[in-house]
PDB file of N, CA and C in Angstrom:
ATOM      1  N   UNK A   1      17.462 -20.777  -2.359  1.00 61.00           N
ATOM      2  CA  UNK A   1      16.857 -19.576  -3.005  1.00 61.00           C
ATOM      3  C   UNK A   1      16.739 -18.461  -1.988  1.00 61.00           C
ATOM      4  N   UNK A   2      16.379 -18.751  -0.761  1.00 69.00           N
ATOM      5  CA  UNK A   2      16.213 -17.687   0.203  1.00 69.00           C
ATOM      6  C   UNK A   2      17.487 -17.397   0.994  1.00 69.00           C
ATOM      7  N   UNK A   3      18.549 -18.151   0.702  1.00 77.00           N
ATOM      8  CA  UNK A   3      19.808 -17.949   1.456  1.00 77.00           C
ATOM      9  C   UNK A   3      20.394 -16.525   1.288  1.00 77.00           C
ATOM     10  N   UNK A   4      20.027 -15.852   0.183  1.00 76.00           N
ATOM     11  CA  UNK A   4      20.536 -14.492  -0.027  1.00 76.00           C
ATOM     12  C   UNK A   4      19.953 -13.507   1.022  1.00 76.00           C
ATOM     13  N   UNK A   5      18.855 -13.917   1.695  1.00 73.00           N
ATOM     14  CA  UNK A   5      18.244 -13.055   2.694  1.00 73.00           C
ATOM     15  C   UNK A   5      18.714 -13.378   4.125  1.00 73.00           C
ATOM     16  N   UNK A   6      19.607 -14.328   4.313  1.00 80.00           N
ATOM     17  CA  UNK A   6      20.068 -14.745   5.627  1.00 80.00           C
ATOM     18  C   UNK A   6      20.686 -13.599   6.453  1.00 80.00           C
ATOM     19  N   UNK A   7      21.281 -12.637   5.775  1.00 85.00           N
ATOM     20  CA  UNK A   7      21.950 -11.554   6.506  1.00 85.00           C
ATOM     21  C   UNK A   7      21.033 -10.504   7.055  1.00 85.00           C
ATOM     22  N   UNK A   8      19.751 -10.532   6.618  1.00 88.00           N
ATOM     23  CA  UNK A   8      18.773  -9.538   7.077  1.00 88.00           C
ATOM     24  C   UNK A   8      17.971 -10.018   8.242  1.00 88.00           C
ATOM     25  N   UNK A   9      17.715  -9.136   9.234  1.00 92.00           N
ATOM     26  CA  UNK A   9      16.787  -9.492  10.310  1.00 92.00           C
ATOM     27  C   UNK A   9      15.373  -9.646   9.704  1.00 92.00           C
ATOM     28  N   UNK A  10      14.581 -10.497  10.337  1.00 93.00           N
ATOM     29  CA  UNK A  10      13.211 -10.741   9.820  1.00 93.00           C
ATOM     30  C   UNK A  10      12.204  -9.973  10.650  1.00 93.00           C
ATOM     31  N   UNK A  11      11.285  -9.297   9.973  1.00 96.00           N
ATOM     32  CA  UNK A  11      10.185  -8.627  10.631  1.00 96.00           C
ATOM     33  C   UNK A  11       8.882  -9.313  10.142  1.00 96.00           C
ATOM     34  N   UNK A  12       8.128  -9.854  11.094  1.00 96.00           N
ATOM     35  CA  UNK A  12       6.836 -10.492  10.815  1.00 96.00           C
ATOM     36  C   UNK A  12       5.764  -9.455  11.088  1.00 96.00           C
ATOM     37  N   UNK A  13       4.855  -9.290  10.132  1.00 95.00           N
ATOM     38  CA  UNK A  13       3.750  -8.350  10.330  1.00 95.00           C
ATOM     39  C   UNK A  13       2.414  -9.073  10.247  1.00 95.00           C
ATOM     40  N   UNK A  14       1.500  -8.676  11.090  1.00 94.00           N
ATOM     41  CA  UNK A  14       0.150  -9.283  11.074  1.00 94.00           C
ATOM     42  C   UNK A  14      -0.849  -8.332  11.701  1.00 94.00           C
ATOM     43  N   UNK A  15      -2.075  -8.640  11.530  1.00 93.00           N
ATOM     44  CA  UNK A  15      -3.172  -7.837  12.072  1.00 93.00           C
ATOM     45  C   UNK A  15      -4.293  -8.737  12.547  1.00 93.00           C
ATOM     46  N   UNK A  16      -5.097  -8.192  13.420  1.00 92.00           N
ATOM     47  CA  UNK A  16      -6.265  -8.910  13.932  1.00 92.00           C
ATOM     48  C   UNK A  16      -7.349  -7.946  14.254  1.00 92.00           C
ATOM     49  N   UNK A  17      -8.574  -8.444  14.364  1.00 90.00           N
ATOM     50  CA  UNK A  17      -9.685  -7.576  14.680  1.00 90.00           C
ATOM     51  C   UNK A  17     -10.589  -8.190  15.762  1.00 90.00           C
ATOM     52  N   UNK A  18     -11.198  -7.363  16.583  1.00 88.00           N
ATOM     53  CA  UNK A  18     -12.086  -7.831  17.629  1.00 88.00           C
ATOM     54  C   UNK A  18     -13.405  -7.074  17.454  1.00 88.00           C
ATOM     55  N   UNK A  19     -14.500  -7.862  17.335  1.00 82.00           N
ATOM     56  CA  UNK A  19     -15.802  -7.282  17.196  1.00 82.00           C
ATOM     57  C   UNK A  19     -16.357  -6.967  18.593  1.00 82.00           C
ATOM     58  N   UNK A  20     -16.898  -5.774  18.746  1.00 76.00           N
ATOM     59  CA  UNK A  20     -17.462  -5.395  20.050  1.00 76.00           C
ATOM     60  C   UNK A  20     -18.941  -5.791  20.167  1.00 76.00           C
ATOM     61  N   UNK A  21     -19.514  -6.288  19.114  1.00 71.00           N
ATOM     62  CA  UNK A  21     -20.884  -6.725  19.159  1.00 71.00           C
ATOM     63  C   UNK A  21     -20.899  -8.226  19.324  1.00 71.00           C
ATOM     64  N   UNK A  22     -20.920  -8.690  20.575  1.00 69.00           N
ATOM     65  CA  UNK A  22     -20.805 -10.091  20.840  1.00 69.00           C
ATOM     66  C   UNK A  22     -22.134 -10.601  21.391  1.00 69.00           C
ATOM     67  N   UNK A  23     -22.568 -11.748  20.926  1.00 69.00           N
ATOM     68  CA  UNK A  23     -23.772 -12.374  21.457  1.00 69.00           C
ATOM     69  C   UNK A  23     -23.647 -13.864  21.312  1.00 69.00           C
ATOM     70  N   UNK A  24     -24.400 -14.575  22.075  1.00 71.00           N
ATOM     71  CA  UNK A  24     -24.367 -16.072  22.018  1.00 71.00           C
ATOM     72  C   UNK A  24     -25.328 -16.500  20.925  1.00 71.00           C
ATOM     73  N   UNK A  25     -24.872 -17.409  20.090  1.00 76.00           N
ATOM     74  CA  UNK A  25     -25.712 -17.961  19.029  1.00 76.00           C
ATOM     75  C   UNK A  25     -26.535 -19.153  19.551  1.00 76.00           C
ATOM     76  N   UNK A  26     -26.124 -19.679  20.665  1.00 81.00           N
ATOM     77  CA  UNK A  26     -26.810 -20.861  21.255  1.00 81.00           C
ATOM     78  C   UNK A  26     -27.056 -20.595  22.722  1.00 81.00           C
ATOM     79  N   UNK A  27     -28.061 -21.291  23.260  1.00 84.00           N
ATOM     80  CA  UNK A  27     -28.344 -21.168  24.688  1.00 84.00           C
ATOM     81  C   UNK A  27     -28.717 -22.496  25.258  1.00 84.00           C
ATOM     82  N   UNK A  28     -28.863 -22.539  26.567  1.00 88.00           N
ATOM     83  CA  UNK A  28     -29.245 -23.789  27.227  1.00 88.00           C
ATOM     84  C   UNK A  28     -30.648 -23.655  27.784  1.00 88.00           C
ATOM     85  N   UNK A  29     -31.371 -24.762  27.733  1.00 89.00           N
ATOM     86  CA  UNK A  29     -32.710 -24.800  28.309  1.00 89.00           C
ATOM     87  C   UNK A  29     -33.033 -26.240  28.655  1.00 89.00           C
ATOM     88  N   UNK A  30     -34.088 -26.448  29.448  1.00 92.00           N
ATOM     89  CA  UNK A  30     -34.505 -27.822  29.717  1.00 92.00           C
ATOM     90  C   UNK A  30     -34.824 -28.557  28.405  1.00 92.00           C
ATOM     91  N   UNK A  31     -34.606 -29.840  28.371  1.00 93.00           N
ATOM     92  CA  UNK A  31     -34.875 -30.637  27.205  1.00 93.00           C
ATOM     93  C   UNK A  31     -36.304 -30.417  26.661  1.00 93.00           C
ATOM     94  N   UNK A  32     -36.357 -30.160  25.372  1.00 92.00           N
ATOM     95  CA  UNK A  32     -37.649 -29.972  24.720  1.00 92.00           C
ATOM     96  C   UNK A  32     -38.128 -28.514  24.695  1.00 92.00           C
ATOM     97  N   UNK A  33     -37.473 -27.626  25.371  1.00 91.00           N
ATOM     98  CA  UNK A  33     -37.885 -26.191  25.384  1.00 91.00           C
ATOM     99  C   UNK A  33     -36.951 -25.383  24.539  1.00 91.00           C
ATOM    100  N   UNK A  34     -37.500 -24.469  23.738  1.00 89.00           N
ATOM    101  CA  UNK A  34     -36.728 -23.541  22.915  1.00 89.00           C
ATOM    102  C   UNK A  34     -36.196 -22.396  23.738  1.00 89.00           C
ATOM    103  N   UNK A  35     -35.107 -21.829  23.339  1.00 88.00           N
ATOM    104  CA  UNK A  35     -34.521 -20.673  24.008  1.00 88.00           C
ATOM    105  C   UNK A  35     -34.828 -19.429  23.168  1.00 88.00           C
ATOM    106  N   UNK A  36     -35.336 -18.420  23.836  1.00 84.00           N
ATOM    107  CA  UNK A  36     -35.612 -17.145  23.174  1.00 84.00           C
ATOM    108  C   UNK A  36     -34.833 -16.037  23.879  1.00 84.00           C
ATOM    109  N   UNK A  37     -34.312 -15.117  23.138  1.00 82.00           N
ATOM    110  CA  UNK A  37     -33.625 -13.978  23.713  1.00 82.00           C
ATOM    111  C   UNK A  37     -33.608 -12.836  22.712  1.00 82.00           C
ATOM    112  N   UNK A  38     -33.295 -11.639  23.119  1.00 78.00           N
ATOM    113  CA  UNK A  38     -33.234 -10.475  22.225  1.00 78.00           C
ATOM    114  C   UNK A  38     -31.784 -10.141  21.944  1.00 78.00           C
ATOM    115  N   UNK A  39     -31.567  -9.726  20.699  1.00 73.00           N
ATOM    116  CA  UNK A  39     -30.282  -9.180  20.356  1.00 73.00           C
ATOM    117  C   UNK A  39     -30.528  -7.816  19.605  1.00 73.00           C
ATOM    118  N   UNK A  40     -29.570  -6.932  19.728  1.00 70.00           N
ATOM    119  CA  UNK A  40     -29.747  -5.652  19.030  1.00 70.00           C
ATOM    120  C   UNK A  40     -29.535  -5.846  17.565  1.00 70.00           C
ATOM    121  N   UNK A  41     -30.281  -5.070  16.759  1.00 66.00           N
ATOM    122  CA  UNK A  41     -30.167  -5.196  15.320  1.00 66.00           C
ATOM    123  C   UNK A  41     -29.161  -4.275  14.678  1.00 66.00           C
ATOM    124  N   UNK A  42     -28.450  -3.509  15.479  1.00 64.00           N
ATOM    125  CA  UNK A  42     -27.522  -2.555  14.890  1.00 64.00           C
ATOM    126  C   UNK A  42     -26.189  -3.252  14.558  1.00 64.00           C
ATOM    127  N   UNK A  43     -25.390  -2.592  13.722  1.00 68.00           N
ATOM    128  CA  UNK A  43     -24.086  -3.151  13.303  1.00 68.00           C
ATOM    129  C   UNK A  43     -23.116  -3.109  14.438  1.00 68.00           C
ATOM    130  N   UNK A  44     -22.155  -3.996  14.353  1.00 73.00           N
ATOM    131  CA  UNK A  44     -21.106  -4.064  15.341  1.00 73.00           C
ATOM    132  C   UNK A  44     -19.982  -3.072  15.066  1.00 73.00           C
ATOM    133  N   UNK A  45     -19.192  -2.817  16.008  1.00 81.00           N
ATOM    134  CA  UNK A  45     -17.963  -2.055  15.844  1.00 81.00           C
ATOM    135  C   UNK A  45     -16.761  -3.021  15.881  1.00 81.00           C
ATOM    136  N   UNK A  46     -15.727  -2.648  15.176  1.00 86.00           N
ATOM    137  CA  UNK A  46     -14.525  -3.519  15.188  1.00 86.00           C
ATOM    138  C   UNK A  46     -13.347  -2.707  15.645  1.00 86.00           C
ATOM    139  N   UNK A  47     -12.550  -3.253  16.514  1.00 89.00           N
ATOM    140  CA  UNK A  47     -11.267  -2.698  16.919  1.00 89.00           C
ATOM    141  C   UNK A  47     -10.220  -3.575  16.333  1.00 89.00           C
ATOM    142  N   UNK A  48      -9.324  -2.966  15.574  1.00 90.00           N
ATOM    143  CA  UNK A  48      -8.280  -3.701  14.887  1.00 90.00           C
ATOM    144  C   UNK A  48      -6.895  -3.326  15.415  1.00 90.00           C
ATOM    145  N   UNK A  49      -5.966  -4.304  15.327  1.00 94.00           N
ATOM    146  CA  UNK A  49      -4.617  -4.110  15.788  1.00 94.00           C
ATOM    147  C   UNK A  49      -3.673  -4.575  14.688  1.00 94.00           C
ATOM    148  N   UNK A  50      -2.637  -3.829  14.386  1.00 95.00           N
ATOM    149  CA  UNK A  50      -1.610  -4.225  13.410  1.00 95.00           C
ATOM    150  C   UNK A  50      -0.286  -3.897  14.009  1.00 95.00           C
ATOM    151  N   UNK A  51       0.729  -4.760  13.793  1.00 97.00           N
ATOM    152  CA  UNK A  51       2.067  -4.526  14.365  1.00 97.00           C
ATOM    153  C   UNK A  51       3.076  -5.400  13.648  1.00 97.00           C
ATOM    154  N   UNK A  52       4.338  -5.118  13.935  1.00 97.00           N
ATOM    155  CA  UNK A  52       5.431  -5.968  13.448  1.00 97.00           C
ATOM    156  C   UNK A  52       6.145  -6.618  14.637  1.00 97.00           C
ATOM    157  N   UNK A  53       6.861  -7.688  14.343  1.00 97.00           N
ATOM    158  CA  UNK A  53       7.584  -8.404  15.386  1.00 97.00           C
ATOM    159  C   UNK A  53       9.016  -8.674  14.867  1.00 97.00           C
ATOM    160  N   UNK A  54      10.001  -8.146  15.548  1.00 96.00           N
ATOM    161  CA  UNK A  54      11.432  -8.350  15.200  1.00 96.00           C
ATOM    162  C   UNK A  54      12.121  -8.853  16.461  1.00 96.00           C
ATOM    163  N   UNK A  55      12.716 -10.035  16.420  1.00 93.00           N
ATOM    164  CA  UNK A  55      13.476 -10.576  17.506  1.00 93.00           C
ATOM    165  C   UNK A  55      12.734 -10.496  18.822  1.00 93.00           C
ATOM    166  N   UNK A  56      11.488 -10.936  18.839  1.00 95.00           N
ATOM    167  CA  UNK A  56      10.641 -10.924  20.011  1.00 95.00           C
ATOM    168  C   UNK A  56      10.261  -9.549  20.536  1.00 95.00           C
ATOM    169  N   UNK A  57      10.455  -8.525  19.735  1.00 96.00           N
ATOM    170  CA  UNK A  57      10.093  -7.166  20.099  1.00 96.00           C
ATOM    171  C   UNK A  57       9.029  -6.636  19.138  1.00 96.00           C
ATOM    172  N   UNK A  58       7.940  -6.091  19.714  1.00 97.00           N
ATOM    173  CA  UNK A  58       6.840  -5.556  18.910  1.00 97.00           C
ATOM    174  C   UNK A  58       7.236  -4.157  18.452  1.00 97.00           C
ATOM    175  N   UNK A  59       7.088  -3.913  17.173  1.00 97.00           N
ATOM    176  CA  UNK A  59       7.368  -2.592  16.593  1.00 97.00           C
ATOM    177  C   UNK A  59       6.129  -2.066  15.809  1.00 97.00           C
ATOM    178  N   UNK A  60       6.042  -0.770  15.770  1.00 97.00           N
ATOM    179  CA  UNK A  60       4.998  -0.058  14.998  1.00 97.00           C
ATOM    180  C   UNK A  60       3.569  -0.546  15.341  1.00 97.00           C
ATOM    181  N   UNK A  61       3.220  -0.711  16.604  1.00 97.00           N
ATOM    182  CA  UNK A  61       1.870  -1.177  16.920  1.00 97.00           C
ATOM    183  C   UNK A  61       0.868  -0.055  16.656  1.00 97.00           C
ATOM    184  N   UNK A  62      -0.272  -0.392  16.180  1.00 95.00           N
ATOM    185  CA  UNK A  62      -1.361   0.574  15.980  1.00 95.00           C
ATOM    186  C   UNK A  62      -2.712  -0.067  16.262  1.00 95.00           C
ATOM    187  N   UNK A  63      -3.515   0.607  17.070  1.00 93.00           N
ATOM    188  CA  UNK A  63      -4.883   0.177  17.375  1.00 93.00           C
ATOM    189  C   UNK A  63      -5.835   1.208  16.742  1.00 93.00           C
ATOM    190  N   UNK A  64      -6.869   0.724  16.082  1.00 88.00           N
ATOM    191  CA  UNK A  64      -7.814   1.648  15.482  1.00 88.00           C
ATOM    192  C   UNK A  64      -9.233   1.079  15.405  1.00 88.00           C
ATOM    193  N   UNK A  65     -10.180   1.909  15.250  1.00 88.00           N
ATOM    194  CA  UNK A  65     -11.625   1.546  15.271  1.00 88.00           C
ATOM    195  C   UNK A  65     -12.114   1.402  13.822  1.00 88.00           C
ATOM    196  N   UNK A  66     -11.920   0.296  13.224  1.00 85.00           N
ATOM    197  CA  UNK A  66     -12.439   0.034  11.869  1.00 85.00           C
ATOM    198  C   UNK A  66     -11.894  -1.291  11.364  1.00 85.00           C
ATOM    199  N   UNK A  67     -12.427  -1.739  10.251  1.00 84.00           N
ATOM    200  CA  UNK A  67     -11.901  -2.963   9.611  1.00 84.00           C
ATOM    201  C   UNK A  67     -10.695  -2.586   8.779  1.00 84.00           C
ATOM    202  N   UNK A  68      -9.829  -3.546   8.542  1.00 87.00           N
ATOM    203  CA  UNK A  68      -8.589  -3.338   7.729  1.00 87.00           C
ATOM    204  C   UNK A  68      -8.977  -3.121   6.272  1.00 87.00           C
ATOM    205  N   UNK A  69      -8.345  -2.154   5.660  1.00 86.00           N
ATOM    206  CA  UNK A  69      -8.474  -1.918   4.204  1.00 86.00           C
ATOM    207  C   UNK A  69      -7.092  -1.845   3.584  1.00 86.00           C
ATOM    208  N   UNK A  70      -7.028  -1.920   2.315  1.00 88.00           N
ATOM    209  CA  UNK A  70      -5.730  -1.773   1.582  1.00 88.00           C
ATOM    210  C   UNK A  70      -5.139  -0.389   1.818  1.00 88.00           C
ATOM    211  N   UNK A  71      -5.979   0.628   1.774  1.00 89.00           N
ATOM    212  CA  UNK A  71      -5.489   2.001   1.961  1.00 89.00           C
ATOM    213  C   UNK A  71      -4.903   2.203   3.365  1.00 89.00           C
ATOM    214  N   UNK A  72      -5.602   1.716   4.358  1.00 89.00           N
ATOM    215  CA  UNK A  72      -5.094   1.850   5.746  1.00 89.00           C
ATOM    216  C   UNK A  72      -3.816   1.055   5.945  1.00 89.00           C
ATOM    217  N   UNK A  73      -3.792  -0.175   5.445  1.00 90.00           N
ATOM    218  CA  UNK A  73      -2.591  -1.012   5.610  1.00 90.00           C
ATOM    219  C   UNK A  73      -1.401  -0.386   4.900  1.00 90.00           C
ATOM    220  N   UNK A  74      -1.571   0.134   3.723  1.00 91.00           N
ATOM    221  CA  UNK A  74      -0.485   0.766   2.995  1.00 91.00           C
ATOM    222  C   UNK A  74       0.028   1.986   3.746  1.00 91.00           C
ATOM    223  N   UNK A  75      -0.887   2.803   4.310  1.00 92.00           N
ATOM    224  CA  UNK A  75      -0.469   3.977   5.083  1.00 92.00           C
ATOM    225  C   UNK A  75       0.312   3.579   6.310  1.00 92.00           C
ATOM    226  N   UNK A  76      -0.184   2.551   7.064  1.00 93.00           N
ATOM    227  CA  UNK A  76       0.546   2.049   8.225  1.00 93.00           C
ATOM    228  C   UNK A  76       1.932   1.559   7.829  1.00 93.00           C
ATOM    229  N   UNK A  77       2.023   0.767   6.786  1.00 92.00           N
ATOM    230  CA  UNK A  77       3.260   0.193   6.282  1.00 92.00           C
ATOM    231  C   UNK A  77       4.285   1.322   5.996  1.00 92.00           C
ATOM    232  N   UNK A  78       3.821   2.369   5.299  1.00 94.00           N
ATOM    233  CA  UNK A  78       4.688   3.454   4.868  1.00 94.00           C
ATOM    234  C   UNK A  78       5.069   4.400   6.015  1.00 94.00           C
ATOM    235  N   UNK A  79       4.092   4.770   6.832  1.00 95.00           N
ATOM    236  CA  UNK A  79       4.271   5.823   7.835  1.00 95.00           C
ATOM    237  C   UNK A  79       4.650   5.316   9.221  1.00 95.00           C
ATOM    238  N   UNK A  80       4.385   4.035   9.513  1.00 96.00           N
ATOM    239  CA  UNK A  80       4.713   3.497  10.839  1.00 96.00           C
ATOM    240  C   UNK A  80       5.791   2.415  10.797  1.00 96.00           C
ATOM    241  N   UNK A  81       5.589   1.417   9.939  1.00 96.00           N
ATOM    242  CA  UNK A  81       6.477   0.279   9.940  1.00 96.00           C
ATOM    243  C   UNK A  81       7.864   0.659   9.388  1.00 96.00           C
ATOM    244  N   UNK A  82       7.924   1.149   8.163  1.00 94.00           N
ATOM    245  CA  UNK A  82       9.226   1.399   7.512  1.00 94.00           C
ATOM    246  C   UNK A  82      10.086   2.375   8.332  1.00 94.00           C
ATOM    247  N   UNK A  83       9.548   3.501   8.843  1.00 96.00           N
ATOM    248  CA  UNK A  83      10.380   4.381   9.673  1.00 96.00           C
ATOM    249  C   UNK A  83      10.921   3.722  10.931  1.00 96.00           C
ATOM    250  N   UNK A  84      10.280   2.680  11.399  1.00 95.00           N
ATOM    251  CA  UNK A  84      10.747   2.022  12.645  1.00 95.00           C
ATOM    252  C   UNK A  84      11.875   1.023  12.337  1.00 95.00           C
ATOM    253  N   UNK A  85      12.202   0.773  11.080  1.00 94.00           N
ATOM    254  CA  UNK A  85      13.276  -0.145  10.699  1.00 94.00           C
ATOM    255  C   UNK A  85      14.512   0.679  10.350  1.00 94.00           C
ATOM    256  N   UNK A  86      15.536   0.598  11.164  1.00 89.00           N
ATOM    257  CA  UNK A  86      16.735   1.425  10.969  1.00 89.00           C
ATOM    258  C   UNK A  86      17.678   0.840   9.881  1.00 89.00           C
ATOM    259  N   UNK A  87      17.483  -0.437   9.547  1.00 90.00           N
ATOM    260  CA  UNK A  87      18.312  -1.099   8.557  1.00 90.00           C
ATOM    261  C   UNK A  87      17.427  -1.980   7.689  1.00 90.00           C
ATOM    262  N   UNK A  88      17.923  -2.477   6.575  1.00 89.00           N
ATOM    263  CA  UNK A  88      17.094  -3.357   5.711  1.00 89.00           C
ATOM    264  C   UNK A  88      16.636  -4.626   6.474  1.00 89.00           C
ATOM    265  N   UNK A  89      15.417  -5.008   6.333  1.00 91.00           N
ATOM    266  CA  UNK A  89      14.861  -6.203   6.940  1.00 91.00           C
ATOM    267  C   UNK A  89      14.139  -7.031   5.872  1.00 91.00           C
ATOM    268  N   UNK A  90      14.009  -8.332   6.167  1.00 90.00           N
ATOM    269  CA  UNK A  90      13.173  -9.194   5.363  1.00 90.00           C
ATOM    270  C   UNK A  90      11.781  -9.119   5.975  1.00 90.00           C
ATOM    271  N   UNK A  91      10.808  -8.631   5.226  1.00 90.00           N
ATOM    272  CA  UNK A  91       9.434  -8.478   5.725  1.00 90.00           C
ATOM    273  C   UNK A  91       8.617  -9.674   5.320  1.00 90.00           C
ATOM    274  N   UNK A  92       8.038 -10.340   6.353  1.00 91.00           N
ATOM    275  CA  UNK A  92       7.191 -11.515   6.131  1.00 91.00           C
ATOM    276  C   UNK A  92       5.786 -11.190   6.540  1.00 91.00           C
ATOM    277  N   UNK A  93       4.818 -11.472   5.634  1.00 90.00           N
ATOM    278  CA  UNK A  93       3.384 -11.207   5.903  1.00 90.00           C
ATOM    279  C   UNK A  93       2.547 -12.276   5.224  1.00 90.00           C
ATOM    280  N   UNK A  94       1.318 -12.424   5.678  1.00 88.00           N
ATOM    281  CA  UNK A  94       0.441 -13.406   5.029  1.00 88.00           C
ATOM    282  C   UNK A  94      -0.100 -12.814   3.717  1.00 88.00           C
ATOM    283  N   UNK A  95      -0.936 -13.575   3.042  1.00 85.00           N
ATOM    284  CA  UNK A  95      -1.416 -13.109   1.771  1.00 85.00           C
ATOM    285  C   UNK A  95      -2.852 -12.596   1.830  1.00 85.00           C
ATOM    286  N   UNK A  96      -3.136 -11.823   2.866  1.00 82.00           N
ATOM    287  CA  UNK A  96      -4.485 -11.224   3.029  1.00 82.00           C
ATOM    288  C   UNK A  96      -4.835 -10.401   1.813  1.00 82.00           C
ATOM    289  N   UNK A  97      -6.118 -10.394   1.488  1.00 78.00           N
ATOM    290  CA  UNK A  97      -6.557  -9.701   0.257  1.00 78.00           C
ATOM    291  C   UNK A  97      -6.288  -8.212   0.306  1.00 78.00           C
ATOM    292  N   UNK A  98      -6.219  -7.605   1.508  1.00 77.00           N
ATOM    293  CA  UNK A  98      -5.969  -6.163   1.582  1.00 77.00           C
ATOM    294  C   UNK A  98      -4.512  -5.758   1.616  1.00 77.00           C
ATOM    295  N   UNK A  99      -3.602  -6.719   1.442  1.00 76.00           N
ATOM    296  CA  UNK A  99      -2.206  -6.396   1.272  1.00 76.00           C
ATOM    297  C   UNK A  99      -1.899  -6.127  -0.213  1.00 76.00           C
ATOM    298  N   UNK A 100      -1.807  -4.890  -0.631  1.00 79.00           N
ATOM    299  CA  UNK A 100      -1.524  -4.605  -2.049  1.00 79.00           C
ATOM    300  C   UNK A 100      -0.057  -4.830  -2.347  1.00 79.00           C
ATOM    301  N   UNK A 101       0.303  -6.064  -2.712  1.00 74.00           N
ATOM    302  CA  UNK A 101       1.707  -6.469  -2.846  1.00 74.00           C
ATOM    303  C   UNK A 101       2.508  -5.533  -3.765  1.00 74.00           C
ATOM    304  N   UNK A 102       1.968  -5.156  -4.892  1.00 78.00           N
ATOM    305  CA  UNK A 102       2.717  -4.323  -5.819  1.00 78.00           C
ATOM    306  C   UNK A 102       3.070  -2.964  -5.196  1.00 78.00           C
ATOM    307  N   UNK A 103       2.100  -2.352  -4.495  1.00 79.00           N
ATOM    308  CA  UNK A 103       2.367  -1.042  -3.852  1.00 79.00           C
ATOM    309  C   UNK A 103       3.400  -1.182  -2.720  1.00 79.00           C
ATOM    310  N   UNK A 104       3.267  -2.292  -1.935  1.00 79.00           N
ATOM    311  CA  UNK A 104       4.193  -2.484  -0.818  1.00 79.00           C
ATOM    312  C   UNK A 104       5.622  -2.731  -1.319  1.00 79.00           C
ATOM    313  N   UNK A 105       5.727  -3.468  -2.399  1.00 77.00           N
ATOM    314  CA  UNK A 105       7.075  -3.696  -2.978  1.00 77.00           C
ATOM    315  C   UNK A 105       7.754  -2.374  -3.352  1.00 77.00           C
ATOM    316  N   UNK A 106       6.973  -1.480  -3.943  1.00 80.00           N
ATOM    317  CA  UNK A 106       7.544  -0.160  -4.324  1.00 80.00           C
ATOM    318  C   UNK A 106       7.951   0.672  -3.130  1.00 80.00           C
ATOM    319  N   UNK A 107       7.132   0.597  -2.062  1.00 80.00           N
ATOM    320  CA  UNK A 107       7.459   1.362  -0.871  1.00 80.00           C
ATOM    321  C   UNK A 107       8.696   0.837  -0.142  1.00 80.00           C
ATOM    322  N   UNK A 108       8.800  -0.505  -0.087  1.00 75.00           N
ATOM    323  CA  UNK A 108       9.917  -1.111   0.623  1.00 75.00           C
ATOM    324  C   UNK A 108      11.209  -1.018  -0.199  1.00 75.00           C
TER     325      UNK A 108
END
């Protein structure tokens, strides 16, 4: 079924996020003593990274300060990823909820 795609290079795309608000949920203390500490009550910031990988080469990398959304992913896909592909590719991605498959199919 997928043999019709054998002639196309494969581009794998993925994203990840790093929270800048890090704290320990557990601590160490002498046996029988509770651990107390302070943590800030404010929200964390997230730094996200999205990129493609073709033949061990990273393409269209983007770093940004926010969580991934469908709108942002679609914009990156259209304005960053597709222009970096000079020929047709087979695009492989996971099924994350913010990947609007119908919109991406139309763009590709």
